[in-house]
Short mmCIF file of C-alpha atoms in Angstrom, two decimals:
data_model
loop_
_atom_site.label_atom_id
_atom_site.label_comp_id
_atom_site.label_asym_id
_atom_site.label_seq_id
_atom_site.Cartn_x
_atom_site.Cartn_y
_atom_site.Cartn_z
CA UNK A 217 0.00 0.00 0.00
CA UNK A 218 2.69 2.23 0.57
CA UNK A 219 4.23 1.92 -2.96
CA UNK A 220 0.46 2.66 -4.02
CA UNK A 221 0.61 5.92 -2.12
CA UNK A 222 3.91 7.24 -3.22
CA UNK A 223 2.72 7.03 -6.70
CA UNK A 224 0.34 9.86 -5.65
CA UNK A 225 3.13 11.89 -4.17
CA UNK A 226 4.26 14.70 -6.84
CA UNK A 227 8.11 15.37 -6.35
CA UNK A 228 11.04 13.30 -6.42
CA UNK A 229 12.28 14.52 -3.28
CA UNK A 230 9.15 14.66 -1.24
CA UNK A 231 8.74 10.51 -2.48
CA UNK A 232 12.43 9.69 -1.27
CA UNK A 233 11.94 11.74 2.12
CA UNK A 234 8.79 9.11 2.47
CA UNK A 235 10.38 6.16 1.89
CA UNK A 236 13.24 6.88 4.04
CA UNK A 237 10.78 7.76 6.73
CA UNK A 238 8.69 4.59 6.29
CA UNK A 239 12.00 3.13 6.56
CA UNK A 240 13.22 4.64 9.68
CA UNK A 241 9.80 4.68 11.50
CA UNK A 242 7.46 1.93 10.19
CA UNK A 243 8.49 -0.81 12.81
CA UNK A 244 8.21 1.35 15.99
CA UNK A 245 4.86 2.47 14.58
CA UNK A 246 3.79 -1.28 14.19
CA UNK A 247 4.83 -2.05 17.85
CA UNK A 248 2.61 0.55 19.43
CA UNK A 249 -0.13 -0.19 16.96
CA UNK A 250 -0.12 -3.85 17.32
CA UNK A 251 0.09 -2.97 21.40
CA UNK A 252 -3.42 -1.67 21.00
CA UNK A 253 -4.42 -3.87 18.50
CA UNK A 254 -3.25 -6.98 19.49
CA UNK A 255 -3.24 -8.01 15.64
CA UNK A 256 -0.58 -8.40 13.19
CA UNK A 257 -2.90 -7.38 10.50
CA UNK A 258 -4.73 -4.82 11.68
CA UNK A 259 -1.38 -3.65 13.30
CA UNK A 260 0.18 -3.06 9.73
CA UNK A 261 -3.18 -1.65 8.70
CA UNK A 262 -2.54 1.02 11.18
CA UNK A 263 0.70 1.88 9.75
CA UNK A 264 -0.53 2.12 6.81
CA UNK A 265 -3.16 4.11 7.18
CA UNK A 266 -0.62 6.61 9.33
CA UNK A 267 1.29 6.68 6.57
CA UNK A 268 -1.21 7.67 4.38
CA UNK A 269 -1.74 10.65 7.26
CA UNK A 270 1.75 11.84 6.90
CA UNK A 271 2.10 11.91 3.25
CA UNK A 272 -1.26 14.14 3.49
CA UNK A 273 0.78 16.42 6.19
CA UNK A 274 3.70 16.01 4.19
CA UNK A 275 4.07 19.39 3.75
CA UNK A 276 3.68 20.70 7.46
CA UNK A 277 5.93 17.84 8.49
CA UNK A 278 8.83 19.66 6.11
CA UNK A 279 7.61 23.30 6.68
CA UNK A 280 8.01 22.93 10.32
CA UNK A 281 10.91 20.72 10.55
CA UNK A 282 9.19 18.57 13.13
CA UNK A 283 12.10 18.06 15.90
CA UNK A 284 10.91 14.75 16.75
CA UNK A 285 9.29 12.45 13.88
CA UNK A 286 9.44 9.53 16.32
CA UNK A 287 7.24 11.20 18.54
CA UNK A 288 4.85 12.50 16.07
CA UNK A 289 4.59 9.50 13.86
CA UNK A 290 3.98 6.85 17.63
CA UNK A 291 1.57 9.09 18.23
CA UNK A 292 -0.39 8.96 15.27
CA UNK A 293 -0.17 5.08 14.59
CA UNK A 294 -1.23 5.26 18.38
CA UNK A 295 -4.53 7.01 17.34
CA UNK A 296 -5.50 5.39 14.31
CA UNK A 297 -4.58 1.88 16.06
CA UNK A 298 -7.34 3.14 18.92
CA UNK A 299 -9.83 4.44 16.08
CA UNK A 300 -9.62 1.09 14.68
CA UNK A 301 -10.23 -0.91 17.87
CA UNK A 302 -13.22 1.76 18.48
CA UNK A 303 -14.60 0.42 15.34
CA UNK A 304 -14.19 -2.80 15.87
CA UNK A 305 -16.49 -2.93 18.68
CA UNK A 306 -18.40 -0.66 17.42
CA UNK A 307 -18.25 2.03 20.18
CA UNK A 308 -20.54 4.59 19.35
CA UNK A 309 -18.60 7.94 20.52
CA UNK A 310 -21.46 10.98 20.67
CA UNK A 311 -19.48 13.77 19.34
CA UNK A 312 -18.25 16.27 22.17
CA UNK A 313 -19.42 18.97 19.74
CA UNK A 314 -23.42 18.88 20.49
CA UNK A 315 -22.33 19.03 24.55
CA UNK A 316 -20.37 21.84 25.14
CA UNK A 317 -19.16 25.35 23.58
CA UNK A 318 -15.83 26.30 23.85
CA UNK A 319 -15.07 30.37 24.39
CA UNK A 320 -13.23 31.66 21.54
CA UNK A 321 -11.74 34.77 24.52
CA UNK A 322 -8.35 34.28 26.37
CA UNK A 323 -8.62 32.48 29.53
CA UNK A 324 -6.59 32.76 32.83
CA UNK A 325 -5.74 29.51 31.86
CA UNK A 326 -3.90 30.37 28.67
CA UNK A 327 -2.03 33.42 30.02
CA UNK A 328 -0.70 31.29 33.38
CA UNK A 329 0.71 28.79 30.89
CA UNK A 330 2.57 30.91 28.49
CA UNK A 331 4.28 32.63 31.88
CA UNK A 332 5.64 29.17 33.12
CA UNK A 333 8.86 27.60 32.06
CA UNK A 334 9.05 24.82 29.87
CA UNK A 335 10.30 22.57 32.19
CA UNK A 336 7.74 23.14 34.72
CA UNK A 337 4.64 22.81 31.74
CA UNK A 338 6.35 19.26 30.77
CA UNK A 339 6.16 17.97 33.97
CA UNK A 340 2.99 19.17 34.38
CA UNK A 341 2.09 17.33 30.84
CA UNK A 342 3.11 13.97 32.27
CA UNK A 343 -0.03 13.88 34.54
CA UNK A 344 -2.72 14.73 32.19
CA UNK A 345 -4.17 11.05 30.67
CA UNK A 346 -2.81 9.63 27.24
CA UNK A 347 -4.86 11.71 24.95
CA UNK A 348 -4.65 14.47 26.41
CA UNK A 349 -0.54 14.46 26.40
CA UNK A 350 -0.31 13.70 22.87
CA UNK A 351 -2.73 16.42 22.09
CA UNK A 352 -0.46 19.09 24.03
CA UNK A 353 2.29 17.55 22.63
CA UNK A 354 1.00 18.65 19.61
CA UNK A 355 -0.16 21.64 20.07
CA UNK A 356 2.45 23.53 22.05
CA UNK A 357 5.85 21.22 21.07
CA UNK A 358 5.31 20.83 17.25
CA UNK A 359 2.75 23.68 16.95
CA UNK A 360 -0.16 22.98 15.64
CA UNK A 361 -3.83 23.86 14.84
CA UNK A 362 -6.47 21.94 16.38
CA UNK A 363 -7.41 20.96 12.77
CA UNK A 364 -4.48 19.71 12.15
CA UNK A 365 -4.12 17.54 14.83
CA UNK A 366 -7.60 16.28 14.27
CA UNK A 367 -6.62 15.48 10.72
CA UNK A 368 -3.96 13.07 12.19
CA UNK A 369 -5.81 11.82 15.00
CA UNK A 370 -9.04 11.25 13.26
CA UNK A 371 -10.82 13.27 16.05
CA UNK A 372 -13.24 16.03 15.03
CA UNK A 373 -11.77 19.51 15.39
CA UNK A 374 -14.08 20.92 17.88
CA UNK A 375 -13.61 17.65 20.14
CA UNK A 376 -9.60 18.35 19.63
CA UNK A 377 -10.39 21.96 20.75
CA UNK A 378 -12.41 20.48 24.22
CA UNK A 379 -9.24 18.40 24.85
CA UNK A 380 -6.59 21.07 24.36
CA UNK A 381 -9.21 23.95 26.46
CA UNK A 382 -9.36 20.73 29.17
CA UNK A 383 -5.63 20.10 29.74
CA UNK A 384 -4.87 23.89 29.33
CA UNK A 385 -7.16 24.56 32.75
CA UNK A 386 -6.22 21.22 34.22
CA UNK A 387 -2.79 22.15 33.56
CA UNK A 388 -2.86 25.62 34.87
CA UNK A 389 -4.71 23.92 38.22
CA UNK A 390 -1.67 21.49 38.68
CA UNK A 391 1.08 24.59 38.04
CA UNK A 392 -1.25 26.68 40.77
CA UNK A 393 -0.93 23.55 43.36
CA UNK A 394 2.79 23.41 42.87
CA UNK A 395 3.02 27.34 43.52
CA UNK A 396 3.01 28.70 40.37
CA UNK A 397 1.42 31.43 39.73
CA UNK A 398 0.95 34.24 36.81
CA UNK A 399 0.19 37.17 39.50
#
C-alpha cells in the first residue's frame, strides 16, 4: 500500500523523504499499533493508514521541521490503532461537539501557561491522561492547529479543541498547586 501511495506523491524529493521515513519509523509504529491492537494485520493496517496521514501532512511535516518524527509518527499510529479498535467494537462515541461550547476569549488559563517555564509545563504534561498528552504535545511542542491535529488523530476539530481547552485549565490547576502562579 505504501508503494500505491507514493505514486500519488508529486516530487522526487518529497517521495524519497517518504520512503526513508517509512523506513526509519514503520516498525516502531507497528509495535505501538499492534500494542493496542493486538493483531498483526490490523497492526500493519494502522501503519498504513498513518502513513497515508503523513504523506497528506507532508508538507507541514517539512515546513516545520518537526524536531521529533518519532514522537509525532507513535503518536499517530497510536490514534488510528485506537480508532480502529473503536470500530471494531463498534463504540458509538457521541461527538463532544453537540455538549459543550468552547469560548473563543483568552482564559486565565492560557495566560498562566505561556508565563511558566518549559520545564515546569512538561512535567505538568506527564499527569494529564494519554490523549490528552499527545494532544499538548501537539499543540504547544510541534505547533499545531487543532485541525491539524484532528486530521492526524481522526478526532473532530471541535472535540480536539475540548481536549486542548481541558488540559490547558487542568494544567494551569496542577502549576497553581505546585506554587506557580501568573500574578
Amino acid at each position: 500500500m505504501i508503494c500505491e501511495a507514493l505514486l500519488l506523491i508529486g516530487s522526487d524529493s518529497d517521495r524519497e523523504l517518504v520512503e526513508s521515513l517509512y523506513r526509519q519509523y514503520e516498525q516502531m509504529m507497528y509495535n505501538v499499533a499492534f500494542s493496542v491492537l493486538r493483531d498483526r494485520e490490523e497492526a500493519e493496517d494502522a501503519v498504513q493508514i498513518s502513513f497515508l496521514r503523513i504523506i497528506d501532512n507532508l508538507q507541514n511535516i517539512i515546513e516545520k521541521g518537526c524536531h521529533n518524527h518519532a514522537g509525532y509518527f507513535v503518536i499517530i499510529a497510536k490514534h488510528v490503532a485506537i480508532n480502529m479498535l473503536n470500530r471494531q467494537k463498534k463504540h458509538l462515541i457521541e461527538s463532544i461537539d453537540e455538549h459543550y461550547e468552547l469560548s473563543a476569549d483568552s482564559s486565565v488559563e492560557t495566560e498562566l501557561i505561556s508565563r511558566i517555564s518549559a520545564k515546569e509545563i512538561e512535567e505538568a504534561i506527564k499527569t494529564l491522561s494519554e490523549v490528552d498528552r499527545d494532544i499538548m504535545y501537539l499543540n504547544l511542542y510541534e505547533g499545531m492547529q487543532a485541525k491539524d491535529i484532528a486530521k492526524l488523530m481522526d478526532m473532530q476539530p471541535n472535540t480536539v479543541s475540548v481536549h486542548i481547552y481541558r488540559a490547558r485549565k487542568k494544567l494551569a490547576e496542577i502549576l497553581r498547586e505546585r506554587g506557580m502562579d501568573y500574578e
